[in-house]
Amino acid sequence: FAQIYGHGHYLGGDYAGIAMHDAISAALAGKAVNLDPGIITINDYVYAKDVAAGVVLACERPLKHPIYNIGSGRLGSPGDVASAIADAIPGARAGMLPKPLAGPYWRHEQMLDLTRALEDLGYEPQFALAKGVADFANELRTNGPVRS
């Protein structure tokens, strides 16, 4: 999987997933958000709903290969994440810290090759970063933050 964000992604200790969850929750609460560029790096950010769809497809189809990549098909920068949060939440103040406080924990400056998933599984990501962040913000707005 590429860098997952959305409900449930952080249960295994995913720093970027936790950071996105916390940033969106803070923006919804009216707090200013300053993302750490050591945690929110250049990456292929894939929404949990796309990951779930990819897993379902892999369970429903005969697999020709032992490995399939599931991602968004696009790279997102820390600024893209901040912009997606600001666009998804009216009045949100989202930006970046001037330098990393931690990390970088993971920097993946190239996208995963989704060819096998597209051709063999019929997987096509439905949530570009802005659309996924907006959907996740709506879920958090409706259901509240979920942390375990």
PDB file of C-alpha atoms in Angstrom:
ATOM      1  CA  PHE A   1       0.000   0.000   0.000  1.00  0.00           C
ATOM      2  CA  ALA A   2       1.008   3.592  -0.518  1.00  0.00           C
ATOM      3  CA  GLN A   3       0.718   6.030   2.436  1.00  0.00           C
ATOM      4  CA  ILE A   4      -2.791   5.412   3.800  1.00  0.00           C
ATOM      5  CA  TYR A   5      -4.943   8.041   5.517  1.00  0.00           C
ATOM      6  CA  GLY A   6      -8.505   7.694   6.781  1.00  0.00           C
ATOM      7  CA  HIS A   7     -10.235   5.788   9.582  1.00  0.00           C
ATOM      8  CA  GLY A   8      -8.251   2.885  10.977  1.00  0.00           C
ATOM      9  CA  HIS A   9      -4.934   3.563   9.232  1.00  0.00           C
ATOM     10  CA  TYR A  10      -3.045   4.487  12.399  1.00  0.00           C
ATOM     11  CA  LEU A  11      -3.727   1.379  14.476  1.00  0.00           C
ATOM     12  CA  GLY A  12      -0.295  -0.030  13.643  1.00  0.00           C
ATOM     13  CA  GLY A  13       1.561   3.175  14.485  1.00  0.00           C
ATOM     14  CA  ASP A  14       1.543   5.027  11.156  1.00  0.00           C
ATOM     15  CA  TYR A  15       3.063   8.471  11.812  1.00  0.00           C
ATOM     16  CA  ALA A  16       1.803  10.192   8.658  1.00  0.00           C
ATOM     17  CA  GLY A  17      -1.658   8.653   8.995  1.00  0.00           C
ATOM     18  CA  ILE A  18      -1.886   9.845  12.604  1.00  0.00           C
ATOM     19  CA  ALA A  19      -0.619  13.302  11.599  1.00  0.00           C
ATOM     20  CA  MET A  20      -3.273  13.650   8.887  1.00  0.00           C
ATOM     21  CA  HIS A  21      -6.022  12.427  11.221  1.00  0.00           C
ATOM     22  CA  ASP A  22      -4.934  14.855  13.946  1.00  0.00           C
ATOM     23  CA  ALA A  23      -4.495  17.762  11.522  1.00  0.00           C
ATOM     24  CA  ILE A  24      -7.966  17.353  10.015  1.00  0.00           C
ATOM     25  CA  SER A  25      -9.500  16.936  13.493  1.00  0.00           C
ATOM     26  CA  ALA A  26      -7.712  20.080  14.708  1.00  0.00           C
ATOM     27  CA  ALA A  27      -8.837  22.088  11.672  1.00  0.00           C
ATOM     28  CA  LEU A  28     -12.424  20.952  12.250  1.00  0.00           C
ATOM     29  CA  ALA A  29     -12.092  22.208  15.850  1.00  0.00           C
ATOM     30  CA  GLY A  30     -11.004  25.629  14.553  1.00  0.00           C
ATOM     31  CA  LYS A  31      -7.365  25.227  15.522  1.00  0.00           C
ATOM     32  CA  ALA A  32      -4.441  26.259  13.324  1.00  0.00           C
ATOM     33  CA  VAL A  33      -2.634  23.320  11.740  1.00  0.00           C
ATOM     34  CA  ASN A  34       1.111  23.270  11.128  1.00  0.00           C
ATOM     35  CA  LEU A  35       2.158  20.039   9.463  1.00  0.00           C
ATOM     36  CA  ASP A  36       5.610  18.633  10.173  1.00  0.00           C
ATOM     37  CA  PRO A  37       7.404  18.163   6.811  1.00  0.00           C
ATOM     38  CA  GLY A  38       9.417  15.362   8.415  1.00  0.00           C
ATOM     39  CA  ILE A  39       6.199  13.352   8.794  1.00  0.00           C
ATOM     40  CA  ILE A  40       4.019  14.665   5.967  1.00  0.00           C
ATOM     41  CA  THR A  41       6.535  14.241   3.146  1.00  0.00           C
ATOM     42  CA  ILE A  42       6.326  13.892  -0.626  1.00  0.00           C
ATOM     43  CA  ASN A  43       4.351  10.688  -0.957  1.00  0.00           C
ATOM     44  CA  ASP A  44       1.600   8.765  -2.700  1.00  0.00           C
ATOM     45  CA  TYR A  45      -1.289   9.424  -0.283  1.00  0.00           C
ATOM     46  CA  VAL A  46      -4.104   6.913  -0.708  1.00  0.00           C
ATOM     47  CA  TYR A  47      -7.441   7.199   1.061  1.00  0.00           C
ATOM     48  CA  ALA A  48      -8.536   4.207   3.159  1.00  0.00           C
ATOM     49  CA  LYS A  49     -11.700   3.819   1.056  1.00  0.00           C
ATOM     50  CA  ASP A  50      -9.572   3.263  -2.065  1.00  0.00           C
ATOM     51  CA  VAL A  51      -7.437   0.751  -0.164  1.00  0.00           C
ATOM     52  CA  ALA A  52     -10.566  -1.112   0.934  1.00  0.00           C
ATOM     53  CA  ALA A  53     -11.845  -1.189  -2.649  1.00  0.00           C
ATOM     54  CA  GLY A  54      -8.503  -2.555  -3.856  1.00  0.00           C
ATOM     55  CA  VAL A  55      -8.477  -5.289  -1.222  1.00  0.00           C
ATOM     56  CA  VAL A  56     -12.049  -6.308  -2.087  1.00  0.00           C
ATOM     57  CA  LEU A  57     -11.125  -6.526  -5.773  1.00  0.00           C
ATOM     58  CA  ALA A  58      -8.094  -8.674  -4.924  1.00  0.00           C
ATOM     59  CA  CYS A  59     -10.327 -11.016  -2.925  1.00  0.00           C
ATOM     60  CA  GLU A  60     -12.875 -11.323  -5.716  1.00  0.00           C
ATOM     61  CA  ARG A  61     -10.582 -11.993  -8.664  1.00  0.00           C
ATOM     62  CA  PRO A  62      -8.084 -14.704  -9.518  1.00  0.00           C
ATOM     63  CA  LEU A  63      -4.602 -13.297  -8.878  1.00  0.00           C
ATOM     64  CA  LYS A  64      -1.964 -13.628 -11.576  1.00  0.00           C
ATOM     65  CA  HIS A  65       0.807 -12.175  -9.405  1.00  0.00           C
ATOM     66  CA  PRO A  66       1.794 -12.399  -5.727  1.00  0.00           C
ATOM     67  CA  ILE A  67       2.041  -8.603  -5.329  1.00  0.00           C
ATOM     68  CA  TYR A  68      -0.305  -5.762  -6.293  1.00  0.00           C
ATOM     69  CA  ASN A  69       0.309  -2.122  -5.444  1.00  0.00           C
ATOM     70  CA  ILE A  70      -2.605  -0.070  -4.175  1.00  0.00           C
ATOM     71  CA  GLY A  71      -2.133   3.696  -4.212  1.00  0.00           C
ATOM     72  CA  SER A  72      -3.599   6.914  -5.537  1.00  0.00           C
ATOM     73  CA  GLY A  73      -1.510   7.101  -8.689  1.00  0.00           C
ATOM     74  CA  ARG A  74      -0.359  10.611  -7.773  1.00  0.00           C
ATOM     75  CA  LEU A  75       2.354  12.153  -5.620  1.00  0.00           C
ATOM     76  CA  GLY A  76       1.314  14.694  -3.026  1.00  0.00           C
ATOM     77  CA  SER A  77       3.608  17.209  -1.372  1.00  0.00           C
ATOM     78  CA  PRO A  78       3.318  18.539   2.177  1.00  0.00           C
ATOM     79  CA  GLY A  79       1.901  21.740   0.662  1.00  0.00           C
ATOM     80  CA  ASP A  80      -0.706  19.706  -1.226  1.00  0.00           C
ATOM     81  CA  VAL A  81      -1.840  18.119   2.047  1.00  0.00           C
ATOM     82  CA  ALA A  82      -2.073  21.528   3.743  1.00  0.00           C
ATOM     83  CA  SER A  83      -4.019  22.944   0.771  1.00  0.00           C
ATOM     84  CA  ALA A  84      -6.393  19.961   0.743  1.00  0.00           C
ATOM     85  CA  ILE A  85      -7.151  20.517   4.440  1.00  0.00           C
ATOM     86  CA  ALA A  86      -7.679  24.261   3.932  1.00  0.00           C
ATOM     87  CA  ASP A  87      -9.953  23.622   0.933  1.00  0.00           C
ATOM     88  CA  ALA A  88     -11.975  20.907   2.676  1.00  0.00           C
ATOM     89  CA  ILE A  89     -12.696  22.854   5.856  1.00  0.00           C
ATOM     90  CA  PRO A  90     -14.019  26.416   5.524  1.00  0.00           C
ATOM     91  CA  GLY A  91     -11.904  28.826   7.561  1.00  0.00           C
ATOM     92  CA  ALA A  92      -9.179  26.261   8.246  1.00  0.00           C
ATOM     93  CA  ARG A  93      -5.664  27.602   8.710  1.00  0.00           C
ATOM     94  CA  ALA A  94      -3.319  24.902   7.491  1.00  0.00           C
ATOM     95  CA  GLY A  95       0.355  25.341   6.786  1.00  0.00           C
ATOM     96  CA  MET A  96       3.765  23.794   7.229  1.00  0.00           C
ATOM     97  CA  LEU A  97       6.380  24.121   9.926  1.00  0.00           C
ATOM     98  CA  PRO A  98       9.505  25.822   8.499  1.00  0.00           C
ATOM     99  CA  LYS A  99      11.653  22.759   9.238  1.00  0.00           C
ATOM    100  CA  PRO A 100      10.992  19.204  10.388  1.00  0.00           C
ATOM    101  CA  LEU A 101      10.660  18.462  14.102  1.00  0.00           C
ATOM    102  CA  ALA A 102      10.961  14.757  13.367  1.00  0.00           C
ATOM    103  CA  GLY A 103      11.890  12.360  10.605  1.00  0.00           C
ATOM    104  CA  PRO A 104      11.689  12.200   7.761  1.00  0.00           C
ATOM    105  CA  TYR A 105      10.051   8.905   8.609  1.00  0.00           C
ATOM    106  CA  TRP A 106       9.131   8.023   5.058  1.00  0.00           C
ATOM    107  CA  ARG A 107       9.806   9.795   1.824  1.00  0.00           C
ATOM    108  CA  HIS A 108       8.560   8.112  -1.285  1.00  0.00           C
ATOM    109  CA  GLU A 109       9.199  10.463  -4.181  1.00  0.00           C
ATOM    110  CA  GLN A 110       7.815   8.160  -6.825  1.00  0.00           C
ATOM    111  CA  MET A 111       4.431   6.627  -7.216  1.00  0.00           C
ATOM    112  CA  LEU A 112       3.748   2.949  -6.891  1.00  0.00           C
ATOM    113  CA  ASP A 113       3.196   1.212 -10.220  1.00  0.00           C
ATOM    114  CA  LEU A 114      -0.533   0.434 -10.280  1.00  0.00           C
ATOM    115  CA  THR A 115      -0.468  -1.352 -13.662  1.00  0.00           C
ATOM    116  CA  ARG A 116      -1.120  -4.849 -12.299  1.00  0.00           C
ATOM    117  CA  ALA A 117      -3.928  -3.659 -10.027  1.00  0.00           C
ATOM    118  CA  LEU A 118      -5.518  -1.728 -12.889  1.00  0.00           C
ATOM    119  CA  GLU A 119      -5.211  -4.487 -15.479  1.00  0.00           C
ATOM    120  CA  ASP A 120      -5.784  -7.603 -13.362  1.00  0.00           C
ATOM    121  CA  LEU A 121      -8.117  -6.305 -10.652  1.00  0.00           C
ATOM    122  CA  GLY A 122      -9.863  -3.397 -12.342  1.00  0.00           C
ATOM    123  CA  TYR A 123      -8.646  -1.133  -9.514  1.00  0.00           C
ATOM    124  CA  GLU A 124      -8.914   2.583 -10.156  1.00  0.00           C
ATOM    125  CA  PRO A 125      -8.490   5.009  -7.262  1.00  0.00           C
ATOM    126  CA  GLN A 126     -11.559   7.191  -6.794  1.00  0.00           C
ATOM    127  CA  PHE A 127     -10.162   9.707  -4.314  1.00  0.00           C
ATOM    128  CA  ALA A 128      -7.526  12.215  -5.358  1.00  0.00           C
ATOM    129  CA  LEU A 129      -5.935  13.846  -2.303  1.00  0.00           C
ATOM    130  CA  ALA A 130      -8.331  16.830  -2.133  1.00  0.00           C
ATOM    131  CA  LYS A 131     -11.416  14.636  -2.565  1.00  0.00           C
ATOM    132  CA  GLY A 132     -10.170  12.082  -0.005  1.00  0.00           C
ATOM    133  CA  VAL A 133      -9.314  14.730   2.593  1.00  0.00           C
ATOM    134  CA  ALA A 134     -12.734  16.339   2.074  1.00  0.00           C
ATOM    135  CA  ASP A 135     -14.480  12.975   2.478  1.00  0.00           C
ATOM    136  CA  PHE A 136     -12.450  12.130   5.580  1.00  0.00           C
ATOM    137  CA  ALA A 137     -13.180  15.575   7.054  1.00  0.00           C
ATOM    138  CA  ASN A 138     -16.898  14.922   6.506  1.00  0.00           C
ATOM    139  CA  GLU A 139     -16.580  11.547   8.263  1.00  0.00           C
ATOM    140  CA  LEU A 140     -14.775  13.126  11.205  1.00  0.00           C
ATOM    141  CA  ARG A 141     -17.320  15.957  11.305  1.00  0.00           C
ATOM    142  CA  THR A 142     -20.139  13.413  11.427  1.00  0.00           C
ATOM    143  CA  ASN A 143     -18.630  10.660  13.579  1.00  0.00           C
ATOM    144  CA  GLY A 144     -15.891  12.444  15.511  1.00  0.00           C
ATOM    145  CA  PRO A 145     -12.233  11.430  15.745  1.00  0.00           C
ATOM    146  CA  VAL A 146     -11.529   7.739  16.140  1.00  0.00           C
ATOM    147  CA  ARG A 147      -8.260   6.800  17.849  1.00  0.00           C
ATOM    148  CA  SER A 148      -7.134   3.498  19.288  1.00  0.00           C
TER     149      SER A 148
END
